[in-house]
Short mmCIF file of C-alpha atoms in Angstrom, two decimals:
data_model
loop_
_atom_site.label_atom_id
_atom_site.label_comp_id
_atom_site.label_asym_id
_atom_site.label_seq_id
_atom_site.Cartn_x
_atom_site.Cartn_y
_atom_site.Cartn_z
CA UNK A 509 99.95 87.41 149.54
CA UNK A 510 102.81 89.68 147.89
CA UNK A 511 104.50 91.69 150.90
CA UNK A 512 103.32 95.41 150.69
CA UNK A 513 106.08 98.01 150.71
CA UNK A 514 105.57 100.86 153.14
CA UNK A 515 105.04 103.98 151.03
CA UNK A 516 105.88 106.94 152.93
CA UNK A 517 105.16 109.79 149.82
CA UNK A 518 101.50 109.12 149.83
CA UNK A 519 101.05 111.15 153.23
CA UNK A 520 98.34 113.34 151.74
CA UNK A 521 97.09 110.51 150.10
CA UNK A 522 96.05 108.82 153.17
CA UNK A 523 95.22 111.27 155.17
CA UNK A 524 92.15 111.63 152.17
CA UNK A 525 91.54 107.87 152.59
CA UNK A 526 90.94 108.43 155.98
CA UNK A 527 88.76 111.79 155.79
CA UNK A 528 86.68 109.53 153.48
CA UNK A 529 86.64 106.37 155.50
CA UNK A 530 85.24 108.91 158.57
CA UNK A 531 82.78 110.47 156.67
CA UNK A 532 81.38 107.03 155.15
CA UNK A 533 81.40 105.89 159.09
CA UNK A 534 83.60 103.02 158.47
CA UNK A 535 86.01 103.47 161.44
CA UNK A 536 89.23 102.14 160.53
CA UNK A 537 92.37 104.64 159.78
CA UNK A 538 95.19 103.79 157.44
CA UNK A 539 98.75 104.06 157.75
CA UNK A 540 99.64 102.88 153.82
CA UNK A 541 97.26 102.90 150.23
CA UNK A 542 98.36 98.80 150.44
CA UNK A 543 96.40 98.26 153.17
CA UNK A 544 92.67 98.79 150.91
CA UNK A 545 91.75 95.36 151.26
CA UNK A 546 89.20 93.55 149.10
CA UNK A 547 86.81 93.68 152.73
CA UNK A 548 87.26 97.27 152.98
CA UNK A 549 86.99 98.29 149.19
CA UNK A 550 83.71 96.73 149.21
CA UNK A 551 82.68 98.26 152.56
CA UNK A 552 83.30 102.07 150.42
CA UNK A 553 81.72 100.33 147.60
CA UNK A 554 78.54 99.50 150.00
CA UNK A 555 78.44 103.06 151.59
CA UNK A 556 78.72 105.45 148.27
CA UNK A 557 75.98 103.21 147.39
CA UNK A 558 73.69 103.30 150.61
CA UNK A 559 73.03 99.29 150.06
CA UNK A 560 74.14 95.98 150.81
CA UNK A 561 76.26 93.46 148.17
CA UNK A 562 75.80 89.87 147.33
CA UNK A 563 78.39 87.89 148.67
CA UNK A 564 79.37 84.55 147.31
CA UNK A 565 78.68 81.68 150.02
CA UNK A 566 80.28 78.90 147.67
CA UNK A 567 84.15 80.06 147.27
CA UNK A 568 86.00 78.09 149.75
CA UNK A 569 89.52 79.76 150.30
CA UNK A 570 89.96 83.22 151.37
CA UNK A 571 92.60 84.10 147.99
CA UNK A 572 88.96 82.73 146.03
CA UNK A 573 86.55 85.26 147.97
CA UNK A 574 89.38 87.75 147.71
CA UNK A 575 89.35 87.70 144.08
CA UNK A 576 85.53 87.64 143.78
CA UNK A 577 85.57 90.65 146.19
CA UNK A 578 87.53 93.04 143.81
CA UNK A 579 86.36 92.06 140.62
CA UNK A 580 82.75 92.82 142.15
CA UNK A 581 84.38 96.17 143.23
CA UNK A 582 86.09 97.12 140.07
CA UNK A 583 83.01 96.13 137.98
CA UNK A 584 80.56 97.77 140.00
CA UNK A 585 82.90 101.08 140.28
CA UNK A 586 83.50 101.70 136.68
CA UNK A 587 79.70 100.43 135.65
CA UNK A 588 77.30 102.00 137.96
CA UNK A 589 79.38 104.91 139.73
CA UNK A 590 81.72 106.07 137.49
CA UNK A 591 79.38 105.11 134.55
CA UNK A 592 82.62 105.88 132.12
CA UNK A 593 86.01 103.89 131.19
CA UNK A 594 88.91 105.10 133.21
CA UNK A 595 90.96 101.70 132.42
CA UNK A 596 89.78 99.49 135.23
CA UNK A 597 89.12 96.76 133.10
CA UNK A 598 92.89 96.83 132.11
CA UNK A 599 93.76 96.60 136.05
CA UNK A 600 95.14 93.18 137.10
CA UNK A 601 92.59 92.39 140.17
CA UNK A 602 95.10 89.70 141.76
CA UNK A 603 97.40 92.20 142.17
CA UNK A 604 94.82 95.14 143.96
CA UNK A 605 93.47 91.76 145.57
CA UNK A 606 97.01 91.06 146.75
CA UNK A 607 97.67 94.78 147.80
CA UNK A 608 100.13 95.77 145.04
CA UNK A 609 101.41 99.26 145.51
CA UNK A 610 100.50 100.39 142.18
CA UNK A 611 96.91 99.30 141.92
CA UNK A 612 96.08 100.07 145.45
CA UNK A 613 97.41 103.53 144.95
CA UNK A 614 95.48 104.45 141.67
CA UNK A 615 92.08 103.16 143.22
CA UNK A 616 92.96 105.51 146.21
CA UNK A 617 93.13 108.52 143.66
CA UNK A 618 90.00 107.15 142.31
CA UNK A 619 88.22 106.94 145.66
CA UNK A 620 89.50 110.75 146.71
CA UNK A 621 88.12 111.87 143.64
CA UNK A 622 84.63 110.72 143.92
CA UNK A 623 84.96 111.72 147.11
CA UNK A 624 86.28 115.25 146.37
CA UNK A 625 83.28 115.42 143.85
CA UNK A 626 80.38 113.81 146.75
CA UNK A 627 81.86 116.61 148.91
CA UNK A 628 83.46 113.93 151.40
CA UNK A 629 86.23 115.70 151.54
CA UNK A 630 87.51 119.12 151.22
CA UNK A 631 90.87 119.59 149.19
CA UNK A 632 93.49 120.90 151.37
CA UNK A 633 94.96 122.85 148.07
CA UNK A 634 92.15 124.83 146.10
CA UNK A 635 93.85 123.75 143.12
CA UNK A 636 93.71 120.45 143.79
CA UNK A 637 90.03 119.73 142.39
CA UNK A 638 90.18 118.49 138.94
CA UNK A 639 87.08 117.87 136.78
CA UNK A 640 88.62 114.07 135.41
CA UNK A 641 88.67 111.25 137.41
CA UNK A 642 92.41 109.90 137.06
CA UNK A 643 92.14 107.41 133.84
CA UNK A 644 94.76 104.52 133.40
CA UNK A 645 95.91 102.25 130.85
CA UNK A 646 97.85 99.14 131.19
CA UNK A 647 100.50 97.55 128.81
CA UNK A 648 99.96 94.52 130.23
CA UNK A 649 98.47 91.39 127.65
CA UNK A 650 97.21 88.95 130.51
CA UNK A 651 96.62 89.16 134.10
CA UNK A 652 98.96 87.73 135.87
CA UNK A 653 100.23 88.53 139.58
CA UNK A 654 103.80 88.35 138.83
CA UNK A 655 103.29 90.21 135.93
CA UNK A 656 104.97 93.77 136.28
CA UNK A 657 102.94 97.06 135.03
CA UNK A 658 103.62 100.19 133.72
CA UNK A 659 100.84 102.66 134.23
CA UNK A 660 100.70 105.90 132.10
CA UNK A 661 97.89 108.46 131.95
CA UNK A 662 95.88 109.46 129.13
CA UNK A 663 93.87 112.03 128.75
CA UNK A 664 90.47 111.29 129.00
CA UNK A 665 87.88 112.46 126.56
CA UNK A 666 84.01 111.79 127.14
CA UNK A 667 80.63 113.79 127.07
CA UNK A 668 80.20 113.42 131.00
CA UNK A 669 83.27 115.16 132.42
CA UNK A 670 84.95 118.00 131.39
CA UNK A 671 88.29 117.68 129.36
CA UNK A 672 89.83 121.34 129.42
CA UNK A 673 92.58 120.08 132.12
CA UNK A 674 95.14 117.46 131.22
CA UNK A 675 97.15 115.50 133.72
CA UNK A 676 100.51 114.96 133.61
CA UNK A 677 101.73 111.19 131.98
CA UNK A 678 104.14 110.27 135.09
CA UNK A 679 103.58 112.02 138.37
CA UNK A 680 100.62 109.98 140.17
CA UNK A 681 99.91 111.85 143.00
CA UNK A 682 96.71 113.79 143.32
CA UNK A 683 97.76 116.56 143.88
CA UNK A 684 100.38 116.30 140.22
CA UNK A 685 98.12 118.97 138.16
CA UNK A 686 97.21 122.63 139.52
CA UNK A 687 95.18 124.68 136.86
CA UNK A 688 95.76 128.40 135.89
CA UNK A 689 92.68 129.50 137.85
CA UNK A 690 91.49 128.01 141.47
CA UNK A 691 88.30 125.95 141.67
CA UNK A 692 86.05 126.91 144.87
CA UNK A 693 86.16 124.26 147.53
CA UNK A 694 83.25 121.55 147.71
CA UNK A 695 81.31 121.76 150.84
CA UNK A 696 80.42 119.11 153.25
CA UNK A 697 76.48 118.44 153.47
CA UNK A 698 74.43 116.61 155.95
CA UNK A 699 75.01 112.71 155.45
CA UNK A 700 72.60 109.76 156.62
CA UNK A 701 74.28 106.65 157.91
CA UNK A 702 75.35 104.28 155.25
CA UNK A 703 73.28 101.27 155.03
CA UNK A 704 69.69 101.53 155.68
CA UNK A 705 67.25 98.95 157.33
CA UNK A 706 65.94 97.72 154.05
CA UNK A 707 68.12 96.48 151.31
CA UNK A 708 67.33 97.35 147.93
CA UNK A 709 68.13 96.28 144.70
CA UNK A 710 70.52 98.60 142.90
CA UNK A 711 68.46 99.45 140.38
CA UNK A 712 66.42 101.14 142.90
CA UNK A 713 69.52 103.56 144.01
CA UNK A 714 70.04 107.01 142.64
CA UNK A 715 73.64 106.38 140.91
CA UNK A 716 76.21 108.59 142.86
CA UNK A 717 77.39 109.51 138.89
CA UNK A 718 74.52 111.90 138.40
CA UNK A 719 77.04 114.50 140.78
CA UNK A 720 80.06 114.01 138.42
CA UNK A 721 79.16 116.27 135.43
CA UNK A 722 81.50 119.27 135.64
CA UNK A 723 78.26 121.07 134.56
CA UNK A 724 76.72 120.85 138.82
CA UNK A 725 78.37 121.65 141.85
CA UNK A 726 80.64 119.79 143.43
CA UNK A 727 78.41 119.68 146.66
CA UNK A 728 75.89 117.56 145.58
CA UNK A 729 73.26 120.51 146.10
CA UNK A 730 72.02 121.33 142.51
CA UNK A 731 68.49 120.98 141.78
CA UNK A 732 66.99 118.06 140.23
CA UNK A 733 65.72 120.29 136.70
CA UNK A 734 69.44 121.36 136.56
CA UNK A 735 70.29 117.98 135.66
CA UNK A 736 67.38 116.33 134.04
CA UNK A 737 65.89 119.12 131.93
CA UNK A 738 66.96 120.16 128.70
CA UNK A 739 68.56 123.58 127.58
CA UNK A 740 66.41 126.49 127.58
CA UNK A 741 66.63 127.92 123.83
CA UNK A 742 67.95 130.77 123.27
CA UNK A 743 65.87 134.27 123.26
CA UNK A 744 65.71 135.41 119.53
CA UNK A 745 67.75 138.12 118.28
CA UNK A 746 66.15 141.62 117.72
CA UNK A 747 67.49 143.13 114.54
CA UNK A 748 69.78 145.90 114.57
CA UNK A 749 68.52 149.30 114.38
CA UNK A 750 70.23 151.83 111.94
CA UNK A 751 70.15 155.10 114.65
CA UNK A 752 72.68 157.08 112.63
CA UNK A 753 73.63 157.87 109.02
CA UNK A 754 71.35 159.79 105.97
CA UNK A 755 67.59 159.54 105.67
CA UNK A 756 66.21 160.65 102.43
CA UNK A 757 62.72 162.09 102.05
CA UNK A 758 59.73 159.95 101.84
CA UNK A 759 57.98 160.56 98.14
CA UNK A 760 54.11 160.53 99.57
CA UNK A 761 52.90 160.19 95.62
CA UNK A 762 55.23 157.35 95.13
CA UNK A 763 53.78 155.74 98.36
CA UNK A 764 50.54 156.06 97.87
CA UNK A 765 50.39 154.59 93.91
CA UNK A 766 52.83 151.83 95.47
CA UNK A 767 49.81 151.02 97.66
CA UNK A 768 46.97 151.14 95.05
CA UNK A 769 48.71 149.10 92.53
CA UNK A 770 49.75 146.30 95.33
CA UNK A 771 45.88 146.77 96.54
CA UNK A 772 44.64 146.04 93.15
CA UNK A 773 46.61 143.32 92.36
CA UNK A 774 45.56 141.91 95.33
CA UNK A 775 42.34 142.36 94.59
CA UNK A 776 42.39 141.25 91.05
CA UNK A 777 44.26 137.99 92.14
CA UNK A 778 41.36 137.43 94.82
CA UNK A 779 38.36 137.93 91.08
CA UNK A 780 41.19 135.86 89.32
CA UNK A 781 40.44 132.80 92.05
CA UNK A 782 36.82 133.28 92.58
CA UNK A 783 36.63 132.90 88.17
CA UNK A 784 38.29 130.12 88.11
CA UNK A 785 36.72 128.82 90.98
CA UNK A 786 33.42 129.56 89.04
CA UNK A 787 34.29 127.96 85.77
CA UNK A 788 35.48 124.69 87.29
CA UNK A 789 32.50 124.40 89.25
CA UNK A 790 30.54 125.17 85.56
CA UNK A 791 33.17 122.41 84.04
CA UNK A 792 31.76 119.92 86.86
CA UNK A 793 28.42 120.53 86.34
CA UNK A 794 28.10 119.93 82.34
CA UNK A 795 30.06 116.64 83.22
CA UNK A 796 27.59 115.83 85.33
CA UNK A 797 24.83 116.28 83.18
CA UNK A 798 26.88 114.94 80.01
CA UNK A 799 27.43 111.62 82.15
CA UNK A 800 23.90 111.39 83.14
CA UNK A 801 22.31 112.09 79.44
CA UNK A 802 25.11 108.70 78.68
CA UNK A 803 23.53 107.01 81.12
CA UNK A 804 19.96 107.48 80.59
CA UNK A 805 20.90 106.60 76.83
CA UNK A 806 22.39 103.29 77.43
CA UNK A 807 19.49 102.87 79.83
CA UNK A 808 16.90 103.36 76.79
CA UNK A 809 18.91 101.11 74.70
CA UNK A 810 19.09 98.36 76.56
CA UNK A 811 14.98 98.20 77.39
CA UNK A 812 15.31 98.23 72.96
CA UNK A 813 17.06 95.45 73.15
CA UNK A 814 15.07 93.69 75.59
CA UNK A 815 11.80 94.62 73.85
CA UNK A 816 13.11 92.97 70.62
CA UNK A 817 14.07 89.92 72.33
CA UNK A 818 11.19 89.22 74.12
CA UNK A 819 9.77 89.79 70.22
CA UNK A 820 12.03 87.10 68.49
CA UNK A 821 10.84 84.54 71.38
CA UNK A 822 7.24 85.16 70.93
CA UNK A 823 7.33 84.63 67.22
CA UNK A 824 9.83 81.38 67.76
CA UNK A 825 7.08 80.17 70.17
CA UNK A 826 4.00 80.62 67.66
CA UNK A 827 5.61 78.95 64.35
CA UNK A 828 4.40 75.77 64.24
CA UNK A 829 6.28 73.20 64.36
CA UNK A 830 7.05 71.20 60.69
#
């Protein structure tokens, strides 16, 4: 395991870590962002999702279960919390497994967030609350724990968080980007203990994400049709009404033939139909009757025919025979 540097410019950092470590019931305090341990980021990962993880009984060695451990958490974060790419998959898990300052610092901004946004913890700046979770990209081509990284931040685009604040591209402390406007403080609800008697599958688990659109607030309160239901559409437009300006006179005459001429068109377009209604009915008809007077003629025709027939074989029948 790498030796962990002592970082003493994360103080407000930590002190988050440890606001959200107390409010999850976990009771361990930190002194340093290294000291996330695969154990302990799994323990968070366990209480933002009220239920227990599968552990792997078959790895041997600690470095193996290690490994496992944060590649369960980083998966698990990104997939089913976060439910967006914020460049975890570009993180080296060795290195957060092996408490790397750099890693173990961005998934602390990453926990303070979601916490900021569960109401876990209340930001000590009111311009601290941002509505992006801090995104990260890697320029790094394989993992590799001796493998140095340089971390910049992009600014993250997507339909389920709001991208009207950018973040700067080398300060990575949370408290780096202060909009032109405060955003109202989050506040603390009522929280059951983390792990309940039953396990469940975590398909069964309302996803914390659900409380990360920019559209709800931050507290976790909003009401279940805020999220679920669809837009309301919009009332329709009245049209504008002329309240000013010259009226002429109304010509009564005028109105009046207007009325009588539309009245007898109408009227003469209603005779128009019922004619021609009429003389396609009278069309129909002497069809009819022309298809039945075919008929009954091939009918008579045919009993000729027959009738002759029957004739010839009678008169066959009687000549004698030579």
């Amino acid at each position: 395991m790498s030796a962990r540097p002592e970082s003493t410019n994360y103080e407000a950092l930590v002190r988050q870590l440890n606001t959200l470590l107390d409010a999850l019931h976990i009771p361990i305090s930190l002194e340093s962002p290294t000291e996330l341990t695969p154990s302990l980021l799994i323990a968070i990962l366990e209480s933002l999702l009220s239920m227990r993880l599968p552990k792997e009984d078959r790895l041997q060695t600690r470095e193996a279960i290690n490994l496992q451990n944060t590649k369960l958490f980083l998966g698990i974060l990104e997939t089913d919390v976060l439910q967006v790419d914020v460049g975890l998959s570009n993180l080296d898990p060795r290195r957060l497994a092996n408490g790397e300052l750099e890693e173990c610092v961005y998934i602390a901004e990453l926990l303070c967030w979601i916490g900021r946004r569960l109401g876990h913890i209340v930001a000590e700046d009111p311009f601290e609350l941002d509505d992006e979770p801090p995104s990260r990209a890697l320029n790094t081509g394989s993992y590799s724990p001796s493998t140095s990284t340089t971390a910049t931040r992009n600014t993250f685009t997507t339909s389920t968080f709001s991208t009207t604040h950018r973040r700067s591209d080398s300060n990575t402390s949370v408290e780096s980007f202060r909009p032109s406007t405060p955003i109202r403080k989050s506040t603390p609800q009522h929280r059951s203990p983390p792990f309940r008697s039953k396990p469940r599958c975590i398909h069964e688990v309302p996803t914390p994400s659900v409380i990360l659109s920019p559209n709800l607030d931050s507290s976790f309160a909003a009401a279940p049709s805020l999220r679920d239901c669809p837009d309301s559409p919009a009332p329709p437009s009245s049209p504008n009404v002329r309240y000013t300006g010259y009226i002429s006179p109304v010509d009564e005459e005028l109105e009046l033939l207007s009325f009588e001429h539309s009245r007898s068109m109408s009227s003469r377009k209603i005779r128009d139909d019922s004619n021609s209604d009429q003389a396609e009915l009278s069309y129909s008809l002497q069809a009819l009757r022309e298809s039945r007077a075919r008929t009954l003629a091939l009918y008579q025709e045919r009993a000729r025919l027959l009738e002759e027939l029957a004739r010839l074989e009678s008169q066959q029948l009687r000549r004698p025979e030579r």
